[in-house]
Amino acid sequence: MEILGASLRICVDDLEAAIPFYERLSGGRALRFERGGVQVAAVGSFLLMSGPEDELEVLRKVAATIAVKDVDAAHRLLDDLGARIIAGPVATPVGRNLIAMHPDGSVFEYVDQHQD
């Protein structure tokens, strides 16, 4: 499995107010999408999320998003290492993802840029 980078997940009350700060901080433009009633803006290394509290409560349990070359390869390695796959792999607006709980209890999202 090749790790390409990681994104920090930040839940915000007001996505529109938060985006300009993170765009200026990272020097990039926000890529916006919606997933499960949650508005998301990917800005540089940050994933800003805003939405219903019950949805955000679940998202807060995921420590970070890890970009990988191939989610299927990540799935195989995570299985071999004793991680528990909680969800996925599934298609998302920007690629595919899975969510895994590592043996130490930490939870991460793994994403690739492949389209199904």
PDB file of C-alpha atoms in Angstrom:
ATOM      1  CA  MET A   1       0.000   0.000   0.000  1.00  0.00           C
ATOM      2  CA  GLU A   2       1.350   3.383  -0.975  1.00  0.00           C
ATOM      3  CA  ILE A   3       0.308   6.317   1.255  1.00  0.00           C
ATOM      4  CA  LEU A   4       0.156   9.541  -0.754  1.00  0.00           C
ATOM      5  CA  GLY A   5      -0.779  11.937   2.056  1.00  0.00           C
ATOM      6  CA  ALA A   6      -3.230  12.658   4.841  1.00  0.00           C
ATOM      7  CA  SER A   7      -5.980  15.192   5.477  1.00  0.00           C
ATOM      8  CA  LEU A   8      -7.008  16.578   8.825  1.00  0.00           C
ATOM      9  CA  ARG A   9     -10.746  16.381   9.481  1.00  0.00           C
ATOM     10  CA  ILE A  10     -12.289  19.488  11.033  1.00  0.00           C
ATOM     11  CA  CYS A  11     -15.955  19.872  11.971  1.00  0.00           C
ATOM     12  CA  VAL A  12     -17.087  23.492  11.748  1.00  0.00           C
ATOM     13  CA  ASP A  13     -20.348  25.251  12.604  1.00  0.00           C
ATOM     14  CA  ASP A  14     -20.275  27.522   9.546  1.00  0.00           C
ATOM     15  CA  LEU A  15     -18.599  26.065   6.478  1.00  0.00           C
ATOM     16  CA  GLU A  16     -18.913  29.247   4.421  1.00  0.00           C
ATOM     17  CA  ALA A  17     -17.198  31.289   7.134  1.00  0.00           C
ATOM     18  CA  ALA A  18     -14.401  28.727   7.577  1.00  0.00           C
ATOM     19  CA  ILE A  19     -13.499  28.198   3.918  1.00  0.00           C
ATOM     20  CA  PRO A  20     -11.776  31.567   3.247  1.00  0.00           C
ATOM     21  CA  PHE A  21      -9.436  31.090   6.231  1.00  0.00           C
ATOM     22  CA  TYR A  22      -8.348  27.615   5.104  1.00  0.00           C
ATOM     23  CA  GLU A  23      -8.059  28.667   1.452  1.00  0.00           C
ATOM     24  CA  ARG A  24      -5.715  31.461   2.440  1.00  0.00           C
ATOM     25  CA  LEU A  25      -3.821  29.267   4.902  1.00  0.00           C
ATOM     26  CA  SER A  26      -3.263  26.473   2.378  1.00  0.00           C
ATOM     27  CA  GLY A  27      -2.996  28.618  -0.749  1.00  0.00           C
ATOM     28  CA  GLY A  28      -5.614  26.507  -2.521  1.00  0.00           C
ATOM     29  CA  ARG A  29      -9.256  26.568  -3.518  1.00  0.00           C
ATOM     30  CA  ALA A  30     -11.964  24.527  -1.820  1.00  0.00           C
ATOM     31  CA  LEU A  31     -13.398  21.491  -3.584  1.00  0.00           C
ATOM     32  CA  ARG A  32     -16.956  21.207  -2.258  1.00  0.00           C
ATOM     33  CA  PHE A  33     -19.282  18.231  -2.140  1.00  0.00           C
ATOM     34  CA  GLU A  34     -22.031  16.747   0.013  1.00  0.00           C
ATOM     35  CA  ARG A  35     -22.155  13.309   1.561  1.00  0.00           C
ATOM     36  CA  GLY A  36     -24.935  11.981   3.759  1.00  0.00           C
ATOM     37  CA  GLY A  37     -26.317  15.434   4.537  1.00  0.00           C
ATOM     38  CA  VAL A  38     -22.890  16.782   5.486  1.00  0.00           C
ATOM     39  CA  GLN A  39     -21.363  19.621   3.493  1.00  0.00           C
ATOM     40  CA  VAL A  40     -17.650  19.043   2.879  1.00  0.00           C
ATOM     41  CA  ALA A  41     -14.905  21.327   1.605  1.00  0.00           C
ATOM     42  CA  ALA A  42     -11.504  19.845   0.800  1.00  0.00           C
ATOM     43  CA  VAL A  43      -8.930  22.638   1.100  1.00  0.00           C
ATOM     44  CA  GLY A  44      -5.285  21.641   0.865  1.00  0.00           C
ATOM     45  CA  SER A  45      -4.635  19.175   3.692  1.00  0.00           C
ATOM     46  CA  PHE A  46      -7.904  19.998   5.456  1.00  0.00           C
ATOM     47  CA  LEU A  47     -11.356  18.415   5.165  1.00  0.00           C
ATOM     48  CA  LEU A  48     -13.888  20.859   6.589  1.00  0.00           C
ATOM     49  CA  MET A  49     -17.255  19.336   7.460  1.00  0.00           C
ATOM     50  CA  SER A  50     -20.515  20.917   8.546  1.00  0.00           C
ATOM     51  CA  GLY A  51     -23.964  19.432   9.008  1.00  0.00           C
ATOM     52  CA  PRO A  52     -26.389  17.791  11.398  1.00  0.00           C
ATOM     53  CA  GLU A  53     -24.865  17.032  14.788  1.00  0.00           C
ATOM     54  CA  ASP A  54     -25.801  13.339  14.660  1.00  0.00           C
ATOM     55  CA  GLU A  55     -23.833  12.981  11.404  1.00  0.00           C
ATOM     56  CA  LEU A  56     -20.869  14.985  12.706  1.00  0.00           C
ATOM     57  CA  GLU A  57     -20.741  12.878  15.870  1.00  0.00           C
ATOM     58  CA  VAL A  58     -19.927   9.836  13.727  1.00  0.00           C
ATOM     59  CA  LEU A  59     -17.404  11.754  11.602  1.00  0.00           C
ATOM     60  CA  ARG A  60     -15.536  13.017  14.671  1.00  0.00           C
ATOM     61  CA  LYS A  61     -14.565   9.436  15.500  1.00  0.00           C
ATOM     62  CA  VAL A  62     -12.378   9.258  12.375  1.00  0.00           C
ATOM     63  CA  ALA A  63      -8.918  10.620  13.220  1.00  0.00           C
ATOM     64  CA  ALA A  64      -7.800  11.504   9.680  1.00  0.00           C
ATOM     65  CA  THR A  65      -8.246  10.718   6.013  1.00  0.00           C
ATOM     66  CA  ILE A  66      -5.325   8.918   4.396  1.00  0.00           C
ATOM     67  CA  ALA A  67      -4.889   9.120   0.617  1.00  0.00           C
ATOM     68  CA  VAL A  68      -3.615   5.879  -0.874  1.00  0.00           C
ATOM     69  CA  LYS A  69      -2.813   4.779  -4.388  1.00  0.00           C
ATOM     70  CA  ASP A  70      -5.301   1.883  -4.271  1.00  0.00           C
ATOM     71  CA  VAL A  71      -8.049   1.285  -1.698  1.00  0.00           C
ATOM     72  CA  ASP A  72      -8.159  -2.425  -2.571  1.00  0.00           C
ATOM     73  CA  ALA A  73      -4.456  -2.792  -1.727  1.00  0.00           C
ATOM     74  CA  ALA A  74      -5.047  -0.864   1.514  1.00  0.00           C
ATOM     75  CA  HIS A  75      -7.964  -3.178   2.318  1.00  0.00           C
ATOM     76  CA  ARG A  76      -5.813  -6.282   1.857  1.00  0.00           C
ATOM     77  CA  LEU A  77      -2.948  -4.922   3.974  1.00  0.00           C
ATOM     78  CA  LEU A  78      -5.258  -3.667   6.727  1.00  0.00           C
ATOM     79  CA  ASP A  79      -6.898  -7.117   6.879  1.00  0.00           C
ATOM     80  CA  ASP A  80      -3.480  -8.782   7.063  1.00  0.00           C
ATOM     81  CA  LEU A  81      -2.450  -6.461   9.900  1.00  0.00           C
ATOM     82  CA  GLY A  82      -5.557  -7.192  11.969  1.00  0.00           C
ATOM     83  CA  ALA A  83      -7.510  -3.993  11.345  1.00  0.00           C
ATOM     84  CA  ARG A  84     -11.302  -4.190  11.287  1.00  0.00           C
ATOM     85  CA  ILE A  85     -12.970  -2.764   8.181  1.00  0.00           C
ATOM     86  CA  ILE A  86     -15.966  -0.760   9.417  1.00  0.00           C
ATOM     87  CA  ALA A  87     -17.272   0.407   6.035  1.00  0.00           C
ATOM     88  CA  GLY A  88     -16.398   0.065   2.375  1.00  0.00           C
ATOM     89  CA  PRO A  89     -14.807   0.131   0.023  1.00  0.00           C
ATOM     90  CA  VAL A  90     -17.517   2.324  -1.502  1.00  0.00           C
ATOM     91  CA  ALA A  91     -17.670   4.988  -4.213  1.00  0.00           C
ATOM     92  CA  THR A  92     -17.623   8.639  -3.090  1.00  0.00           C
ATOM     93  CA  PRO A  93     -17.895  11.886  -5.062  1.00  0.00           C
ATOM     94  CA  VAL A  94     -14.082  12.064  -5.317  1.00  0.00           C
ATOM     95  CA  GLY A  95     -13.035   8.405  -5.532  1.00  0.00           C
ATOM     96  CA  ARG A  96     -13.454   5.343  -3.320  1.00  0.00           C
ATOM     97  CA  ASN A  97     -13.014   4.952   0.411  1.00  0.00           C
ATOM     98  CA  LEU A  98     -13.082   2.596   3.317  1.00  0.00           C
ATOM     99  CA  ILE A  99     -13.068   3.162   7.045  1.00  0.00           C
ATOM    100  CA  ALA A 100     -10.934   0.946   9.234  1.00  0.00           C
ATOM    101  CA  MET A 101     -10.326   0.558  12.946  1.00  0.00           C
ATOM    102  CA  HIS A 102      -6.688  -0.192  13.685  1.00  0.00           C
ATOM    103  CA  PRO A 103      -5.869  -2.769  16.379  1.00  0.00           C
ATOM    104  CA  ASP A 104      -5.143   0.107  18.813  1.00  0.00           C
ATOM    105  CA  GLY A 105      -8.718   1.384  18.413  1.00  0.00           C
ATOM    106  CA  SER A 106      -7.950   4.414  16.230  1.00  0.00           C
ATOM    107  CA  VAL A 107     -10.215   4.914  13.215  1.00  0.00           C
ATOM    108  CA  PHE A 108      -9.051   6.197   9.818  1.00  0.00           C
ATOM    109  CA  GLU A 109     -10.616   6.757   6.427  1.00  0.00           C
ATOM    110  CA  TYR A 110      -8.589   5.524   3.449  1.00  0.00           C
ATOM    111  CA  VAL A 111      -9.340   7.083   0.033  1.00  0.00           C
ATOM    112  CA  ASP A 112      -8.130   6.677  -3.538  1.00  0.00           C
ATOM    113  CA  GLN A 113      -8.873   8.581  -6.721  1.00  0.00           C
ATOM    114  CA  HIS A 114     -10.201   5.619  -8.719  1.00  0.00           C
ATOM    115  CA  GLN A 115     -13.682   5.921 -10.125  1.00  0.00           C
ATOM    116  CA  ASP A 116     -15.881   2.805 -10.184  1.00  0.00           C
TER     117      ASP A 116
END
